[in-house]
mmCIF file of C-alpha atoms in Angstrom:
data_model
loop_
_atom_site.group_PDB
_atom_site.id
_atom_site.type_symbol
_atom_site.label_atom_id
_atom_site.label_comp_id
_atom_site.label_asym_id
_atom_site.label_seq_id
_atom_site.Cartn_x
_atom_site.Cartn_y
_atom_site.Cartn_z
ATOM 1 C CA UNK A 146 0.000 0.000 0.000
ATOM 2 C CA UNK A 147 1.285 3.159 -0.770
ATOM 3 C CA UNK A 148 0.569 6.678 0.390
ATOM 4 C CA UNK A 149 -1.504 7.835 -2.719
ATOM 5 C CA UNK A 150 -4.129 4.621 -2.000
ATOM 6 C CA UNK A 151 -4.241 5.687 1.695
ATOM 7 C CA UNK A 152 -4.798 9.485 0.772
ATOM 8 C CA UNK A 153 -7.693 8.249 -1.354
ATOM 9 C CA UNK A 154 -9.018 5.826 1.331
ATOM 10 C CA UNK A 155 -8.908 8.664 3.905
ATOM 11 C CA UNK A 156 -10.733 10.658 1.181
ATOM 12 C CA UNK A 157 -13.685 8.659 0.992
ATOM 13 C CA UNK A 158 -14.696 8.674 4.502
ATOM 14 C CA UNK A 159 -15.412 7.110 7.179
ATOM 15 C CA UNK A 160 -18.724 5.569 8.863
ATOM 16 C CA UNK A 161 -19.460 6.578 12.599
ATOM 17 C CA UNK A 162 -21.944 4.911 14.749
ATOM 18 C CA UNK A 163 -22.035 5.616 18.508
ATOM 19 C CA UNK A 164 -19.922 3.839 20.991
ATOM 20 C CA UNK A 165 -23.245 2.836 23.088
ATOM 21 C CA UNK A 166 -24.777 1.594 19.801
ATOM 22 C CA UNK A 167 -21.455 -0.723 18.906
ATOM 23 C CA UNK A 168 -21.699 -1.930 22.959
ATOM 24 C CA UNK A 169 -25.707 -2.623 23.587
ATOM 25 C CA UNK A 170 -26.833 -3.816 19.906
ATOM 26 C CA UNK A 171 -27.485 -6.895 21.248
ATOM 27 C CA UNK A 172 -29.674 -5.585 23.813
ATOM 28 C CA UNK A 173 -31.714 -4.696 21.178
ATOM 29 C CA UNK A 174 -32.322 -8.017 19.497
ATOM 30 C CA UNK A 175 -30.451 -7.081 16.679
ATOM 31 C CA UNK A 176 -27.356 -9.883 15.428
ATOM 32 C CA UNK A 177 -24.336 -9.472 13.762
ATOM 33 C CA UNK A 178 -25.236 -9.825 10.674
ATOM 34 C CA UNK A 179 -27.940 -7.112 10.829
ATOM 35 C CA UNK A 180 -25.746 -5.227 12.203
ATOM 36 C CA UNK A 181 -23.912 -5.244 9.719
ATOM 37 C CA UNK A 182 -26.479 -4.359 7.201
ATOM 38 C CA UNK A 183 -27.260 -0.971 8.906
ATOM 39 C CA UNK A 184 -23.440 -0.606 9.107
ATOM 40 C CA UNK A 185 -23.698 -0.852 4.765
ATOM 41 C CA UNK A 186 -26.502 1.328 5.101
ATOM 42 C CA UNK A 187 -25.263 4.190 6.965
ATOM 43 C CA UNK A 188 -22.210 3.556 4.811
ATOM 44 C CA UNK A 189 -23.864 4.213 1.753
ATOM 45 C CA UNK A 190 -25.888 7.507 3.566
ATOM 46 C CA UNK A 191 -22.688 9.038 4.091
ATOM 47 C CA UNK A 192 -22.071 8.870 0.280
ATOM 48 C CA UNK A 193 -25.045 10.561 -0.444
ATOM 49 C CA UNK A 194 -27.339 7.419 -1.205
ATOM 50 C CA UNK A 195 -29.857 7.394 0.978
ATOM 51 C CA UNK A 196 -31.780 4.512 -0.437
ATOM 52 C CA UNK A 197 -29.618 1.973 -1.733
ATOM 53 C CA UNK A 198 -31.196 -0.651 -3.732
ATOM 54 C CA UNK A 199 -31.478 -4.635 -2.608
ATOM 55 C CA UNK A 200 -28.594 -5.005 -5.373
ATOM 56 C CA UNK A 201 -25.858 -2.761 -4.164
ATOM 57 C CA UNK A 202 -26.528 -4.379 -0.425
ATOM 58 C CA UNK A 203 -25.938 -7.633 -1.476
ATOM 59 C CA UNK A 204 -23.099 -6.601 -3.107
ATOM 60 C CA UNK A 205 -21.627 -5.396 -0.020
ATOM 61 C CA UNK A 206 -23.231 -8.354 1.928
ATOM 62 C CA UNK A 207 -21.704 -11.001 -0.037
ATOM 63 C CA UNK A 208 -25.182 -12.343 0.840
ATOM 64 C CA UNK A 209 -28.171 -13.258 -2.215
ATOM 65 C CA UNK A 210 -30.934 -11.179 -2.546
ATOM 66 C CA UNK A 211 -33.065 -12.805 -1.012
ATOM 67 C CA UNK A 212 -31.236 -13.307 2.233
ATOM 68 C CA UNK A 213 -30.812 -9.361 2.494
ATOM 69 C CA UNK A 214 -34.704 -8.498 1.376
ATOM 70 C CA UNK A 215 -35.233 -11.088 4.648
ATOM 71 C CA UNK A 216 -32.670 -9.157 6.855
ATOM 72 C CA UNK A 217 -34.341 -5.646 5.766
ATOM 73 C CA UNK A 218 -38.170 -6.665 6.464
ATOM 74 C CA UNK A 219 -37.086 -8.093 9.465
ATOM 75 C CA UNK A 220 -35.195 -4.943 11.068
ATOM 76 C CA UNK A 221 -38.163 -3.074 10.051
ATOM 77 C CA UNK A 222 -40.688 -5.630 11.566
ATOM 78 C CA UNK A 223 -38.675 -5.245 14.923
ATOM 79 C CA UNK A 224 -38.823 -1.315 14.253
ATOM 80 C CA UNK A 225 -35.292 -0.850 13.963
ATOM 81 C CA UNK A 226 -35.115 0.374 10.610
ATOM 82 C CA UNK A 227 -37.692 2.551 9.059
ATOM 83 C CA UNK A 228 -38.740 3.580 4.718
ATOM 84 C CA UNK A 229 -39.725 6.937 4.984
ATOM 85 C CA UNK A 230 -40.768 9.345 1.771
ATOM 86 C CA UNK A 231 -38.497 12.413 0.966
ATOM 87 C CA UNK A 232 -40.269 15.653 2.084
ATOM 88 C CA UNK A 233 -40.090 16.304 -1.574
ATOM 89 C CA UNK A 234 -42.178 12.857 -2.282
ATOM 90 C CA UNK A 235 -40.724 13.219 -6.033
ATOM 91 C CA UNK A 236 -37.389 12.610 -4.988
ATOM 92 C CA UNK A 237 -38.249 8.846 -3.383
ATOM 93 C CA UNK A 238 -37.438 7.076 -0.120
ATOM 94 C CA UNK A 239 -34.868 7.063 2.656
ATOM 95 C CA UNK A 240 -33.911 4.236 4.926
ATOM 96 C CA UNK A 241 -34.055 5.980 8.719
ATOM 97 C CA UNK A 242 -32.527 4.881 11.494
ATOM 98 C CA UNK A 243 -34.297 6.969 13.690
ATOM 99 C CA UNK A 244 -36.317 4.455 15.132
ATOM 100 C CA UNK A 245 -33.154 2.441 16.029
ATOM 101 C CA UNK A 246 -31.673 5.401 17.885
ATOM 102 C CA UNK A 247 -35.485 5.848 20.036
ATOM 103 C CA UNK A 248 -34.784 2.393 20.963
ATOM 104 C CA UNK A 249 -31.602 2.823 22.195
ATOM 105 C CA UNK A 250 -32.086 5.954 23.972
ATOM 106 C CA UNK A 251 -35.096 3.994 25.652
ATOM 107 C CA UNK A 252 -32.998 1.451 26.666
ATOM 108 C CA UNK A 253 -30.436 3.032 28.063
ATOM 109 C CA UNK A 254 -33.188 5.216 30.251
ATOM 110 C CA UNK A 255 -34.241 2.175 31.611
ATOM 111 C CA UNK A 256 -31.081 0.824 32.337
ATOM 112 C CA UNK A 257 -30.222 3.966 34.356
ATOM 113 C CA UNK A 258 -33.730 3.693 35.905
ATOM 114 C CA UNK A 259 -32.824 -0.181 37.220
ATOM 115 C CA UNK A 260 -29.209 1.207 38.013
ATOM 116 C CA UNK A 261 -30.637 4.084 40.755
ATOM 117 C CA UNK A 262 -33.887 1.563 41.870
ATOM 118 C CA UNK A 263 -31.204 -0.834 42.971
ATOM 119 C CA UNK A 264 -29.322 2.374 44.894
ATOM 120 C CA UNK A 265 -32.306 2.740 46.400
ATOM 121 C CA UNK A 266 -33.270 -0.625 46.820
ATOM 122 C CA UNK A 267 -29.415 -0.623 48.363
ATOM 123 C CA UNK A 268 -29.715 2.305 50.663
ATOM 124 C CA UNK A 269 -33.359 0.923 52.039
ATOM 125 C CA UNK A 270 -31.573 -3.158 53.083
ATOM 126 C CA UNK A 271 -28.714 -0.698 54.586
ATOM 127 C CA UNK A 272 -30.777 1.538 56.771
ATOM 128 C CA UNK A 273 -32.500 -1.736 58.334
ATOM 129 C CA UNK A 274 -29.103 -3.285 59.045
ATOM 130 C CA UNK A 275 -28.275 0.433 60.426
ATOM 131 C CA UNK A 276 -31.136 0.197 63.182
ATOM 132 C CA UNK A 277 -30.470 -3.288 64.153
ATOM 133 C CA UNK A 278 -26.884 -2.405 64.365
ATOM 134 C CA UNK A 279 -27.939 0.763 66.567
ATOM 135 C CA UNK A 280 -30.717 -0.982 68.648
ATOM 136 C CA UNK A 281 -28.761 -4.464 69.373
ATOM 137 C CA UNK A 282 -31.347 -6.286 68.046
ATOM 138 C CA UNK A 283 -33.290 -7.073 65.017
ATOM 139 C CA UNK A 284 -35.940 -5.232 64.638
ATOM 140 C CA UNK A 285 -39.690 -6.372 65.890
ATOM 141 C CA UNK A 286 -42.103 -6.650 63.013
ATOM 142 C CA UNK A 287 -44.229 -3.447 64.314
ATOM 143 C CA UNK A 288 -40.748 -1.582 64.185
ATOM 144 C CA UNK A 289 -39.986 -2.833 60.605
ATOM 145 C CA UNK A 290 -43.482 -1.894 59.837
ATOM 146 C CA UNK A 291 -43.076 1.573 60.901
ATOM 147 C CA UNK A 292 -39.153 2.106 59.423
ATOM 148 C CA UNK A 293 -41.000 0.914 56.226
ATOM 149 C CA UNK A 294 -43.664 3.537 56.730
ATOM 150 C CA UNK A 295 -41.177 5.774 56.757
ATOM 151 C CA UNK A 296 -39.113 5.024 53.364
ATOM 152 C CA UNK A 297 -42.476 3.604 51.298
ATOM 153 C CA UNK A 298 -45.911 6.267 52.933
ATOM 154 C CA UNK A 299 -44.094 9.412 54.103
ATOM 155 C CA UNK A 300 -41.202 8.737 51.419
ATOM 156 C CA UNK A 301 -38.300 9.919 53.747
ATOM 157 C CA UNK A 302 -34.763 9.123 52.307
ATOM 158 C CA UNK A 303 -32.729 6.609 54.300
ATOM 159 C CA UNK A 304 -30.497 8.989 55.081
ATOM 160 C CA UNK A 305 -32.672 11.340 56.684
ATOM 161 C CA UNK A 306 -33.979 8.819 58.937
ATOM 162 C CA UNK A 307 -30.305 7.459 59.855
ATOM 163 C CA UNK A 308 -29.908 11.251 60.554
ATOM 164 C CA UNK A 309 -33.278 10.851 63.033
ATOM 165 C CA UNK A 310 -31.847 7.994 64.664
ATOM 166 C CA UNK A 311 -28.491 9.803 65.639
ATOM 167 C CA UNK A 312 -30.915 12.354 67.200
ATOM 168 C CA UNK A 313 -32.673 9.920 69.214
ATOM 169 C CA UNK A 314 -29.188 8.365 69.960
ATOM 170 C CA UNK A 315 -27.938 11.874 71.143
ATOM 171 C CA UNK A 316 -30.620 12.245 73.549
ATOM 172 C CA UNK A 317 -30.885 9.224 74.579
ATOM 173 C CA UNK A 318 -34.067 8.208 73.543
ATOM 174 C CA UNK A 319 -33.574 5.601 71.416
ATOM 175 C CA UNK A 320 -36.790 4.163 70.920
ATOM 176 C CA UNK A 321 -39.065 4.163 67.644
ATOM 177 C CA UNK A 322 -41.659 6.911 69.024
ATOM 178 C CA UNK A 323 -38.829 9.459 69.263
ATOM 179 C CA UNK A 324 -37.647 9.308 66.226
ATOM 180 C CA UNK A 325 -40.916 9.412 64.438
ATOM 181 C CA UNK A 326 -41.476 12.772 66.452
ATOM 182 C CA UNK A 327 -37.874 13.949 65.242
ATOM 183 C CA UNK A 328 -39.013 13.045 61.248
ATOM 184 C CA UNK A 329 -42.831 14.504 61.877
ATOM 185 C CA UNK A 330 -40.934 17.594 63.285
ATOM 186 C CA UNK A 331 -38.710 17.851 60.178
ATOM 187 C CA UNK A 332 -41.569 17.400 57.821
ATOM 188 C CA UNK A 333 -43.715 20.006 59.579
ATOM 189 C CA UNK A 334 -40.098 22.179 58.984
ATOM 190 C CA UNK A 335 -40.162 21.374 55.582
ATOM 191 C CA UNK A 336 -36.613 19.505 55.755
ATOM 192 C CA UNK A 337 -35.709 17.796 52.817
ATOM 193 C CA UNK A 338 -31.549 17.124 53.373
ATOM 194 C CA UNK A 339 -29.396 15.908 55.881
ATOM 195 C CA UNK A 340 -28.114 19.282 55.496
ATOM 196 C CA UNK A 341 -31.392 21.348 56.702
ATOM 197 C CA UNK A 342 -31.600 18.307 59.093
ATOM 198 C CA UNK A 343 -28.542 19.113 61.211
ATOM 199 C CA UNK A 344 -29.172 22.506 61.177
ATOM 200 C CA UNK A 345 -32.446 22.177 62.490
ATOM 201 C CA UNK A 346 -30.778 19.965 65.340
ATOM 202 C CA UNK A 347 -28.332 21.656 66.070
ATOM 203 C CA UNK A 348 -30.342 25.185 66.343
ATOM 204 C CA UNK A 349 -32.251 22.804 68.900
ATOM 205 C CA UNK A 350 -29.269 21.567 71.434
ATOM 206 C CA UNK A 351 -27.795 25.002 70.895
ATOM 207 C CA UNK A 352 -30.879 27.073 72.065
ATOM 208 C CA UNK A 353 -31.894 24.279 74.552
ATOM 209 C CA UNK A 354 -35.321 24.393 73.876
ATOM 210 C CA UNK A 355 -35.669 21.376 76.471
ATOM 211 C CA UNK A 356 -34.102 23.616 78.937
ATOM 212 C CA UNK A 357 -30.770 21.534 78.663
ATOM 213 C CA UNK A 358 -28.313 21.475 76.142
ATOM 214 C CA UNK A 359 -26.855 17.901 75.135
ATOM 215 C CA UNK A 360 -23.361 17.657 76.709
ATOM 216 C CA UNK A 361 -19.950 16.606 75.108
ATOM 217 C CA UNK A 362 -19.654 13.660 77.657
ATOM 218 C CA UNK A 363 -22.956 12.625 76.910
ATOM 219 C CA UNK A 364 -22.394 12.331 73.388
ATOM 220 C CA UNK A 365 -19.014 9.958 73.768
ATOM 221 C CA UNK A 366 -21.066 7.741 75.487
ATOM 222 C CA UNK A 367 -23.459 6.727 72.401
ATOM 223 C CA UNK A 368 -22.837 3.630 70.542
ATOM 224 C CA UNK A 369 -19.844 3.340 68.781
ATOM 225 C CA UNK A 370 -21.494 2.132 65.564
ATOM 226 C CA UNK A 371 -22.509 6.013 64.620
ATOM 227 C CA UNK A 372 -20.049 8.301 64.638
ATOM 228 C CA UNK A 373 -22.116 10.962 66.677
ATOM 229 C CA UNK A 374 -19.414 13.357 68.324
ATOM 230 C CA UNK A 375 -17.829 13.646 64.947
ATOM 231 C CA UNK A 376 -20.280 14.253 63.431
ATOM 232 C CA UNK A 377 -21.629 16.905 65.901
ATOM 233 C CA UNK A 378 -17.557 18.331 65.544
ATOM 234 C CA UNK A 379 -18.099 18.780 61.887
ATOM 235 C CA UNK A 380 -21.464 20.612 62.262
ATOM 236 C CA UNK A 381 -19.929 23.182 64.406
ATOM 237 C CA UNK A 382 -17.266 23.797 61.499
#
């Protein structure tokens, strides 16, 4: 090969698919060797030939005719590949991949839908753990009832409630009742965040609205499994 044929293949072109098309194909029912064909196809788009005939494709498919006419109706029956008129209906018909693209883009929503249900799905096994941890104990089945309220009816994140139990741990009240009150409390404030959370708390044992404020000692002598003091150290920064 010399450098005038490689000029001449550079000057032709190239074909470029996406990346996540190349990697999830598959996903979308589609085999190689229709892949393939809408490789040809979008090869012969970016030559200017929107519509190549059954003919040229088996050409380039070293296939017969009638094995690509079967690949084509069958890319279109699984709405992968779509005939569409020219908006000058004179000029003929285009193949479109635009209905492979919706596919994929529908895909890959889902996937990152799974993807943050199982975070979720994660976090909510992981706060359970957290409370059984905190409490000594697994939990009784009204208690898992009630954390379970908590994440499913009222829809508090797992980390706000593991930020309710640290209150109740703080205190010294570590009992389910108390830290409903705490997350009823925060809802009534509108808290959203661990954030508005431990400011909320915070403004609390720093105002002593219970006529006491929560001392340093007391806090070192919470369970070891939450790292209260800390964490109250950091909230003061």
């Amino acid at each position: 090969m010399n450098q005038n044929e490689l000029s001449n293949w550079m000057a032709e072109g190239f074909v470029t698919l996406p990346q996540v098309l190349i990697k999830h194909y598959t996903k979308l029912n589609i085999d190689e060797t229709e892949f393939m064909l809408i490789l040809q196809i979008e090869s012969f788009r970016t030559n200017g030939n929107s519509f190549p005939s059954i003919n040229e494709l088996t050409e380039r498919m070293g296939a017969s005719f009638e094995q690509v006419t079967r690949l084509l109706e069958s890319l279109i029956r699984k709405g992968i590949l779509a005939i569409l008129s020219k908006e000058n209906k004179l000029e003929g018909e285009i193949y479109s991949l635009e209905p492979l693209y919706q596919k994929l883009i529908a895909l890959l929503s889902n996937h990152e839908l799974a993807e943050q249900k199982k975070v979720e799905s994660d976090a909510e096994i992981h706060i359970y753990r957290v409370f059984e941890s905190e409490f000594g104990r697994p939990l009784s089945p009204l208690e898992a009832e009630m954390l379970s309220g908590w994440l499913d009816q009222d829809h508090f994140a797992p980390e706000l409630i593991r930020e309710a139990l640290k209150e109740a741990v703080i205190s010294q009240k570590l009992n389910f009742r108390y830290i409903d009150r705490i997350l009823l409390n925060w809802k009534k404030e509108k808290v959203t965040t661990v954030e508005e959370a431990r400011q909320v708390a915070e403004d609390f044992h720093t105002n002593g609205r219970t006529g006491r404020v929560t001392s340093r000692k007391e806090i070192e002598k919470s369970k070891d499994s939450i790292p209260l003091y800390n964490w109250l150290e950091n909230r003061k920064g």
